[in-house]
Amino acid sequence: MKTVVLSVFLIFSCSAVSALPGNGVVTVGRSGMFITLQSALDAHAGEAGQLVIRLSDNVHTEAGVVIEGDVSIIGESRGVSVIQASGSRGEASDRVFTVKKGGSLELRGLTIRYGRPSEVPYRGGGIDNEGRLIMYDCAVAMNDAVYGAGIFTRGRTELYNCAVFSNDIFPAPPAVRNSGTGCVGSGGGIKTENGADLYIENSAIYGNSSISRGGGIFVACESRAEIINTTIIENKCRKRGGGICNKGDLLLNHVTLAFNKSIQRGSGLCNMGRLSIFRSLITGNSYGDFVNIKAHGFYGEGFIEQQADNFVADGSLPGAAEGNPRIRKPVYYPGKLPVVRIKWFSPLRNAVISGTGPETDQRGVLRDMRPDIGAYELRPVPWR
């Protein structure tokens, strides 16, 4: 597994942030109007409209921040502005944010790291969302929990141009394991719970790990996830679904699932729920790219509702193209999200023949009239 440093970020300009709506704009940090986020939230509790908070410090250390109203927190960029639960990983006694039911949190240009809850529920090391969470150009990295190490959500969660990486599951204390409290061990990067609605676009989920299922993402029963133009790579788990384990309703469109690891079959994608998959690439996963499981009740039936224009290298998804996709190893360009590039003579090129997908790829590169399969569109530079 590669070690990915925090310098791998997309620089985000906040020049337009001043136009954001809100009844109040406050600064938080050593030179700000408030020293802590929680003190700013408490001072404006009960006010109508959105509270906009600008982070004045490059690195702000604070754990256990509770969101109950409508709040927007803005940083310089996710490569510069950090909100961390402690000074180093493994030292925190709480997660970074908890979004209560009815609360709304918008994050822009921030990295959320080093969260680690120490009390029941041991979930959501970075963020525990029961309300509405929306993130633009952010990172959730190096958080730990018993389940949903990066993000745990049972509300609405939206990620745009975000990175979720290097979040890890740790074993539950014996008392928790014996009591059956919570869903232990699943969802290294993100875990949805019953009633959740997850939307991910133009993002990357990588280098996360779980003890049970869903090293990258675990989609639970009676929850929904839609993932578009996203790279899910180099995640791992001890059971099924190193990249994604789905027991709910999952839609994939121009997604690349590659180089994920698990001990049981379905290292790329394990489907135990309802799946619709279009224009997506699954390849290079350790123990089978895809598996469909039919033994766990209605939401564990594992059925494919719709599919078209997919490439699953080992042939484990009936109806998808198979073989050598002719791709390159993942690259982590400074200032950009990781991608899996395709080669000139790849069978993925110009292979989308039905329907319509997003106009651009994960990077924002315009797709041509016959798009490529996966999150990456090869647009050769013309001869000069």
Short mmCIF file of C-alpha atoms in Angstrom, two decimals:
data_model
loop_
_atom_site.label_atom_id
_atom_site.label_comp_id
_atom_site.label_asym_id
_atom_site.label_seq_id
_atom_site.Cartn_x
_atom_site.Cartn_y
_atom_site.Cartn_z
CA MET A 1 0.00 0.00 0.00
CA LYS A 2 1.37 3.38 -0.94
CA THR A 3 1.78 6.05 1.67
CA VAL A 4 -0.03 9.11 0.45
CA VAL A 5 1.03 12.43 1.90
CA LEU A 6 -1.14 15.43 2.54
CA SER A 7 0.58 17.34 -0.24
CA VAL A 8 -1.60 15.43 -2.72
CA PHE A 9 -4.35 17.99 -2.94
CA LEU A 10 -6.34 20.04 -5.40
CA ILE A 11 -5.73 23.72 -4.65
CA PHE A 12 -9.01 25.48 -4.09
CA SER A 13 -9.55 29.19 -4.53
CA CYS A 14 -11.88 30.88 -2.10
CA SER A 15 -12.08 34.15 -4.02
CA ALA A 16 -15.82 33.72 -4.48
CA VAL A 17 -16.53 32.76 -0.90
CA SER A 18 -17.46 36.31 0.08
CA ALA A 19 -20.56 35.91 -2.06
CA LEU A 20 -21.85 33.02 0.02
CA PRO A 21 -25.19 33.73 1.69
CA GLY A 22 -25.46 33.97 5.44
CA ASN A 23 -26.60 36.22 8.24
CA GLY A 24 -23.18 36.22 9.89
CA VAL A 25 -19.54 35.79 8.86
CA VAL A 26 -17.09 35.16 11.68
CA THR A 27 -13.45 34.11 11.89
CA VAL A 28 -12.09 31.34 14.10
CA GLY A 29 -8.47 30.86 15.13
CA ARG A 30 -5.70 32.43 17.15
CA SER A 31 -6.22 35.77 15.42
CA GLY A 32 -9.95 35.33 14.84
CA MET A 33 -13.08 36.61 16.51
CA PHE A 34 -13.38 33.26 18.31
CA ILE A 35 -10.68 30.84 19.44
CA THR A 36 -12.75 27.70 18.91
CA LEU A 37 -15.38 26.60 16.44
CA GLN A 38 -17.67 25.48 19.22
CA SER A 39 -17.58 28.88 20.94
CA ALA A 40 -18.53 30.55 17.64
CA LEU A 41 -21.38 28.09 17.16
CA ASP A 42 -22.64 28.58 20.72
CA ALA A 43 -22.53 32.37 20.42
CA HIS A 44 -24.74 32.25 17.31
CA ALA A 45 -27.01 29.40 18.36
CA GLY A 46 -30.66 29.91 17.48
CA GLU A 47 -30.03 32.59 14.86
CA ALA A 48 -31.87 32.32 11.55
CA GLY A 49 -29.95 31.79 8.33
CA GLN A 50 -26.57 30.25 7.69
CA LEU A 51 -23.58 31.02 9.88
CA VAL A 52 -20.41 31.34 7.77
CA ILE A 53 -17.12 30.69 9.54
CA ARG A 54 -13.73 31.44 8.04
CA LEU A 55 -10.80 29.49 9.45
CA SER A 56 -7.92 31.90 10.09
CA ASP A 57 -5.34 29.26 11.13
CA ASN A 58 -3.64 26.89 8.74
CA VAL A 59 -3.93 24.12 11.33
CA HIS A 60 -6.77 24.26 13.86
CA THR A 61 -6.95 21.62 16.61
CA GLU A 62 -10.39 20.92 18.07
CA ALA A 63 -12.41 17.76 18.64
CA GLY A 64 -16.07 17.12 19.41
CA VAL A 65 -17.55 20.02 17.43
CA VAL A 66 -21.36 19.67 17.37
CA ILE A 67 -23.43 21.13 14.52
CA GLU A 68 -27.12 21.73 15.21
CA GLY A 69 -27.93 24.69 12.95
CA ASP A 70 -27.01 25.73 9.39
CA VAL A 71 -23.23 26.25 9.23
CA SER A 72 -20.60 26.77 6.53
CA ILE A 73 -16.88 26.51 7.39
CA ILE A 74 -14.37 27.76 4.84
CA GLY A 75 -10.63 27.22 4.59
CA GLU A 76 -7.92 28.44 2.23
CA SER A 77 -7.60 25.09 0.43
CA ARG A 78 -7.53 21.47 1.50
CA GLY A 79 -3.75 21.49 1.06
CA VAL A 80 -3.40 24.43 3.45
CA SER A 81 -6.31 24.53 5.93
CA VAL A 82 -6.64 21.65 8.40
CA ILE A 83 -9.08 20.95 11.20
CA GLN A 84 -7.69 18.14 13.34
CA ALA A 85 -8.95 16.40 16.46
CA SER A 86 -5.47 16.22 18.02
CA GLY A 87 -1.85 17.08 17.37
CA SER A 88 -1.09 13.67 15.93
CA ARG A 89 -2.95 10.56 14.86
CA GLY A 90 -4.18 8.20 17.56
CA GLU A 91 -4.23 10.77 20.37
CA ALA A 92 -7.77 12.13 20.04
CA SER A 93 -10.60 11.18 22.36
CA ASP A 94 -13.39 12.25 19.99
CA ARG A 95 -14.25 12.72 16.32
CA VAL A 96 -13.88 16.12 14.66
CA PHE A 97 -17.54 16.88 13.76
CA THR A 98 -20.94 15.58 14.79
CA VAL A 99 -23.84 16.83 12.66
CA LYS A 100 -27.07 16.36 14.57
CA LYS A 101 -30.41 15.51 12.98
CA GLY A 102 -31.79 18.75 11.54
CA GLY A 103 -28.32 20.28 11.36
CA SER A 104 -26.49 21.22 8.16
CA LEU A 105 -22.73 21.49 7.67
CA GLU A 106 -21.02 22.79 4.54
CA LEU A 107 -17.24 22.48 4.30
CA ARG A 108 -15.05 24.16 1.66
CA GLY A 109 -11.30 23.88 1.11
CA LEU A 110 -10.52 21.93 4.29
CA THR A 111 -8.83 18.76 5.48
CA ILE A 112 -10.48 16.88 8.38
CA ARG A 113 -8.05 14.54 10.14
CA TYR A 114 -6.94 12.63 13.26
CA GLY A 115 -10.42 12.03 14.70
CA ARG A 116 -10.89 8.96 16.92
CA PRO A 117 -14.08 8.49 19.02
CA SER A 118 -13.47 6.85 22.39
CA GLU A 119 -17.07 6.27 23.52
CA VAL A 120 -20.15 4.50 22.13
CA PRO A 121 -20.98 4.94 19.30
CA TYR A 122 -17.43 4.42 18.03
CA ARG A 123 -18.31 5.63 14.54
CA GLY A 124 -17.45 8.49 12.21
CA GLY A 125 -13.83 9.17 13.12
CA GLY A 126 -13.78 12.28 10.98
CA ILE A 127 -17.48 13.15 10.72
CA ASP A 128 -20.65 11.58 12.12
CA ASN A 129 -23.57 12.95 10.08
CA GLU A 130 -27.23 12.55 10.98
CA GLY A 131 -28.35 15.70 9.18
CA ARG A 132 -26.96 17.22 5.98
CA LEU A 133 -23.29 17.29 5.06
CA ILE A 134 -21.91 18.82 1.87
CA MET A 135 -18.21 19.09 1.06
CA TYR A 136 -16.43 20.91 -1.76
CA ASP A 137 -12.72 20.39 -2.47
CA CYS A 138 -12.11 18.83 0.94
CA ALA A 139 -10.24 15.84 2.31
CA VAL A 140 -11.16 13.41 5.08
CA ALA A 141 -7.93 11.68 5.99
CA MET A 142 -6.21 9.64 8.69
CA ASN A 143 -9.20 9.19 10.98
CA ASP A 144 -9.99 6.05 13.00
CA ALA A 145 -13.20 4.45 14.26
CA VAL A 146 -14.84 1.07 14.85
CA TYR A 147 -17.02 1.66 11.77
CA GLY A 148 -17.27 4.48 9.24
CA ALA A 149 -13.73 5.62 10.04
CA GLY A 150 -13.71 8.60 7.68
CA ILE A 151 -17.40 9.47 7.45
CA PHE A 152 -20.42 7.80 8.99
CA THR A 153 -23.75 9.02 7.65
CA ARG A 154 -27.42 8.30 8.14
CA GLY A 155 -28.44 11.63 6.61
CA ARG A 156 -27.72 13.32 3.28
CA THR A 157 -24.02 13.51 2.37
CA GLU A 158 -22.58 15.09 -0.80
CA LEU A 159 -18.92 15.13 -1.85
CA TYR A 160 -17.59 17.16 -4.80
CA ASN A 161 -13.92 17.07 -5.79
CA CYS A 162 -13.03 15.47 -2.48
CA ALA A 163 -10.47 12.95 -1.27
CA VAL A 164 -11.24 10.31 1.37
CA PHE A 165 -8.03 8.47 2.18
CA SER A 166 -5.97 6.64 4.80
CA ASN A 167 -8.86 6.18 7.23
CA ASP A 168 -8.75 2.95 9.23
CA ILE A 169 -10.99 0.75 11.36
CA PHE A 170 -9.77 -0.28 14.80
CA PRO A 171 -11.15 -3.26 16.80
CA ALA A 172 -14.10 -2.56 19.06
CA PRO A 173 -13.56 -2.96 22.81
CA PRO A 174 -14.65 -6.41 24.07
CA ALA A 175 -17.75 -5.04 25.80
CA VAL A 176 -18.96 -3.49 22.54
CA ARG A 177 -18.28 -6.64 20.52
CA ASN A 178 -20.12 -8.82 23.04
CA SER A 179 -23.13 -6.49 23.27
CA GLY A 180 -23.59 -6.27 19.49
CA THR A 181 -23.74 -2.47 19.67
CA GLY A 182 -23.32 -0.92 16.24
CA CYS A 183 -22.05 -2.41 13.01
CA VAL A 184 -18.45 -3.05 13.90
CA GLY A 185 -15.59 -3.24 11.48
CA SER A 186 -17.12 -1.94 8.21
CA GLY A 187 -16.64 1.12 6.02
CA GLY A 188 -13.03 2.28 6.26
CA GLY A 189 -13.57 5.39 4.16
CA ILE A 190 -17.34 5.90 4.32
CA LYS A 191 -20.22 3.97 5.86
CA THR A 192 -23.88 4.69 5.24
CA GLU A 193 -26.61 3.64 7.68
CA ASN A 194 -30.33 2.98 7.21
CA GLY A 195 -31.99 6.03 5.63
CA ALA A 196 -28.76 7.59 4.35
CA ASP A 197 -28.44 9.21 0.92
CA LEU A 198 -24.85 9.49 -0.32
CA TYR A 199 -23.75 11.36 -3.46
CA ILE A 200 -20.12 11.46 -4.66
CA GLU A 201 -18.87 13.24 -7.77
CA ASN A 202 -15.40 13.86 -9.26
CA SER A 203 -13.68 12.47 -6.17
CA ALA A 204 -11.21 9.80 -5.04
CA ILE A 205 -11.54 7.17 -2.30
CA TYR A 206 -8.20 5.49 -1.67
CA GLY A 207 -5.91 3.83 0.86
CA ASN A 208 -8.64 3.16 3.44
CA SER A 209 -8.98 -0.10 5.38
CA SER A 210 -11.61 -2.00 7.36
CA ILE A 211 -11.67 -5.13 9.49
CA SER A 212 -14.90 -6.43 7.99
CA ARG A 213 -16.48 -5.29 4.68
CA GLY A 214 -16.16 -2.20 2.53
CA GLY A 215 -12.58 -1.01 2.81
CA GLY A 216 -13.44 2.06 0.76
CA ILE A 217 -17.23 2.36 1.10
CA PHE A 218 -19.92 0.29 2.83
CA VAL A 219 -23.49 0.94 1.69
CA ALA A 220 -25.85 -0.48 4.31
CA CYS A 221 -29.35 -1.90 3.96
CA GLU A 222 -32.09 0.65 3.22
CA SER A 223 -29.58 3.34 2.24
CA ARG A 224 -28.66 4.75 -1.16
CA ALA A 225 -25.42 5.82 -2.84
CA GLU A 226 -24.78 7.43 -6.22
CA ILE A 227 -21.14 7.69 -7.34
CA ILE A 228 -20.06 9.52 -10.51
CA ASN A 229 -16.64 10.16 -12.09
CA THR A 230 -14.79 8.78 -9.09
CA THR A 231 -11.64 6.68 -8.60
CA ILE A 232 -11.76 4.03 -5.85
CA ILE A 233 -8.33 2.43 -5.50
CA GLU A 234 -5.97 0.66 -3.11
CA ASN A 235 -8.49 0.14 -0.32
CA LYS A 236 -8.51 -3.10 1.65
CA CYS A 237 -10.68 -5.17 3.99
CA ARG A 238 -10.58 -8.60 5.62
CA LYS A 239 -13.84 -9.89 4.16
CA ARG A 240 -15.63 -8.83 0.95
CA GLY A 241 -15.65 -5.59 -0.99
CA GLY A 242 -12.23 -4.04 -0.64
CA GLY A 243 -13.42 -1.15 -2.82
CA ILE A 244 -17.18 -1.18 -2.16
CA CYS A 245 -19.54 -3.49 -0.32
CA ASN A 246 -23.16 -2.77 -1.19
CA LYS A 247 -26.21 -4.01 0.72
CA GLY A 248 -28.47 -1.10 -0.25
CA ASP A 249 -29.15 0.75 -3.52
CA LEU A 250 -26.02 1.65 -5.47
CA LEU A 251 -25.60 3.54 -8.75
CA LEU A 252 -22.17 3.80 -10.40
CA ASN A 253 -21.54 5.95 -13.47
CA HIS A 254 -18.02 6.34 -14.96
CA VAL A 255 -16.34 4.89 -11.86
CA THR A 256 -12.93 3.21 -11.72
CA LEU A 257 -12.53 0.44 -9.08
CA ALA A 258 -8.98 -0.89 -9.18
CA PHE A 259 -6.22 -2.45 -7.09
CA ASN A 260 -8.38 -3.01 -4.01
CA LYS A 261 -7.77 -5.98 -1.72
CA SER A 262 -9.88 -8.42 0.28
CA ILE A 263 -9.54 -11.96 1.57
CA GLN A 264 -12.89 -13.12 0.18
CA ARG A 265 -14.24 -12.76 -3.37
CA GLY A 266 -15.40 -9.45 -4.73
CA SER A 267 -12.32 -7.40 -3.87
CA GLY A 268 -13.41 -4.61 -6.20
CA LEU A 269 -17.18 -4.62 -5.69
CA CYS A 270 -19.27 -6.98 -3.59
CA ASN A 271 -22.98 -6.55 -4.34
CA MET A 272 -25.51 -7.81 -1.81
CA GLY A 273 -28.19 -5.26 -2.68
CA ARG A 274 -29.53 -3.49 -5.77
CA LEU A 275 -26.96 -2.33 -8.29
CA SER A 276 -27.08 -0.15 -11.41
CA ILE A 277 -23.70 0.26 -13.08
CA PHE A 278 -22.80 2.17 -16.23
CA ARG A 279 -19.56 3.00 -18.09
CA SER A 280 -17.41 1.76 -15.22
CA LEU A 281 -14.10 -0.09 -14.98
CA ILE A 282 -13.33 -2.81 -12.42
CA THR A 283 -9.86 -4.32 -12.69
CA GLY A 284 -6.74 -5.47 -10.89
CA ASN A 285 -8.43 -6.29 -7.58
CA SER A 286 -6.80 -8.99 -5.47
CA TYR A 287 -9.48 -11.70 -5.24
CA GLY A 288 -12.04 -11.19 -7.98
CA ASP A 289 -13.19 -7.90 -9.42
CA PHE A 290 -16.91 -8.45 -8.76
CA VAL A 291 -19.20 -10.81 -6.89
CA ASN A 292 -22.98 -10.94 -6.55
CA ILE A 293 -24.22 -12.50 -3.27
CA LYS A 294 -27.77 -13.88 -2.95
CA ALA A 295 -28.23 -15.12 0.57
CA HIS A 296 -29.14 -12.30 2.90
CA GLY A 297 -32.82 -11.34 2.61
CA PHE A 298 -34.37 -8.61 0.46
CA TYR A 299 -31.52 -6.12 0.72
CA GLY A 300 -29.01 -8.97 0.52
CA GLU A 301 -30.41 -10.52 -2.63
CA GLY A 302 -27.69 -9.07 -4.78
CA PHE A 303 -29.39 -8.26 -8.06
CA ILE A 304 -28.33 -6.05 -10.95
CA GLU A 305 -31.12 -3.71 -11.99
CA GLN A 306 -29.37 -2.06 -14.95
CA GLN A 307 -25.95 -2.13 -16.59
CA ALA A 308 -24.31 -0.92 -19.79
CA ASP A 309 -20.88 -0.21 -21.25
CA ASN A 310 -18.86 -1.68 -18.38
CA PHE A 311 -15.45 -3.36 -18.42
CA VAL A 312 -14.75 -5.94 -15.70
CA ALA A 313 -11.37 -7.44 -16.44
CA ASP A 314 -11.79 -10.92 -14.95
CA GLY A 315 -15.22 -11.52 -16.52
CA SER A 316 -17.04 -11.75 -13.19
CA LEU A 317 -19.84 -9.35 -14.23
CA PRO A 318 -22.04 -10.99 -16.88
CA GLY A 319 -22.61 -8.74 -19.85
CA ALA A 320 -19.55 -6.56 -19.29
CA ALA A 321 -16.50 -6.54 -21.55
CA GLU A 322 -13.48 -8.39 -20.18
CA GLY A 323 -9.77 -8.87 -20.77
CA ASN A 324 -6.71 -6.65 -20.44
CA PRO A 325 -7.86 -3.04 -20.00
CA ARG A 326 -4.39 -1.67 -20.78
CA ILE A 327 -4.15 0.84 -17.97
CA ARG A 328 -1.32 2.46 -16.07
CA LYS A 329 -0.63 2.29 -12.36
CA PRO A 330 -2.32 4.95 -10.19
CA VAL A 331 -0.53 8.27 -10.14
CA TYR A 332 -0.61 10.83 -7.37
CA TYR A 333 0.15 14.14 -9.04
CA PRO A 334 0.94 16.98 -6.63
CA GLY A 335 -2.08 19.24 -6.38
CA LYS A 336 -4.49 16.76 -7.97
CA LEU A 337 -6.63 13.79 -7.05
CA PRO A 338 -5.20 10.37 -8.02
CA VAL A 339 -6.33 8.84 -11.30
CA VAL A 340 -5.89 5.58 -13.18
CA ARG A 341 -4.80 6.54 -16.68
CA ILE A 342 -5.53 4.41 -19.72
CA LYS A 343 -3.14 3.67 -22.58
CA TRP A 344 -3.48 4.70 -26.22
CA PHE A 345 -4.59 1.25 -27.44
CA SER A 346 -6.80 0.44 -24.43
CA PRO A 347 -10.13 -1.28 -25.19
CA LEU A 348 -11.66 1.27 -22.81
CA ARG A 349 -11.16 4.03 -25.37
CA ASN A 350 -14.28 5.20 -27.22
CA ALA A 351 -16.12 2.16 -25.85
CA VAL A 352 -19.25 3.88 -24.51
CA ILE A 353 -21.95 3.32 -27.10
CA SER A 354 -25.27 3.71 -25.26
CA GLY A 355 -26.86 6.39 -23.16
CA THR A 356 -25.26 9.57 -21.89
CA GLY A 357 -22.99 10.22 -18.95
CA PRO A 358 -21.33 13.30 -17.47
CA GLU A 359 -19.76 15.67 -19.99
CA THR A 360 -16.37 15.69 -18.26
CA ASP A 361 -14.20 13.12 -16.51
CA GLN A 362 -13.03 13.17 -12.88
CA ARG A 363 -10.45 15.88 -13.65
CA GLY A 364 -12.89 18.09 -15.54
CA VAL A 365 -11.51 17.07 -18.94
CA LEU A 366 -14.22 17.19 -21.61
CA ARG A 367 -15.26 13.77 -22.88
CA ASP A 368 -15.44 13.30 -26.64
CA MET A 369 -18.32 12.05 -28.78
CA ARG A 370 -17.46 8.42 -27.92
CA PRO A 371 -16.42 8.53 -24.25
CA ASP A 372 -13.98 6.17 -22.57
CA ILE A 373 -15.01 3.72 -19.84
CA GLY A 374 -14.10 4.68 -16.28
CA ALA A 375 -13.33 7.93 -14.48
CA TYR A 376 -10.51 8.94 -16.87
CA GLU A 377 -10.90 10.26 -20.41
CA LEU A 378 -7.85 10.01 -22.65
CA ARG A 379 -7.59 13.17 -24.77
CA PRO A 380 -4.27 13.04 -26.65
CA VAL A 381 -2.42 16.31 -27.20
CA PRO A 382 -2.47 17.02 -30.96
CA TRP A 383 0.77 17.27 -32.90
CA ARG A 384 2.13 20.79 -33.19
#
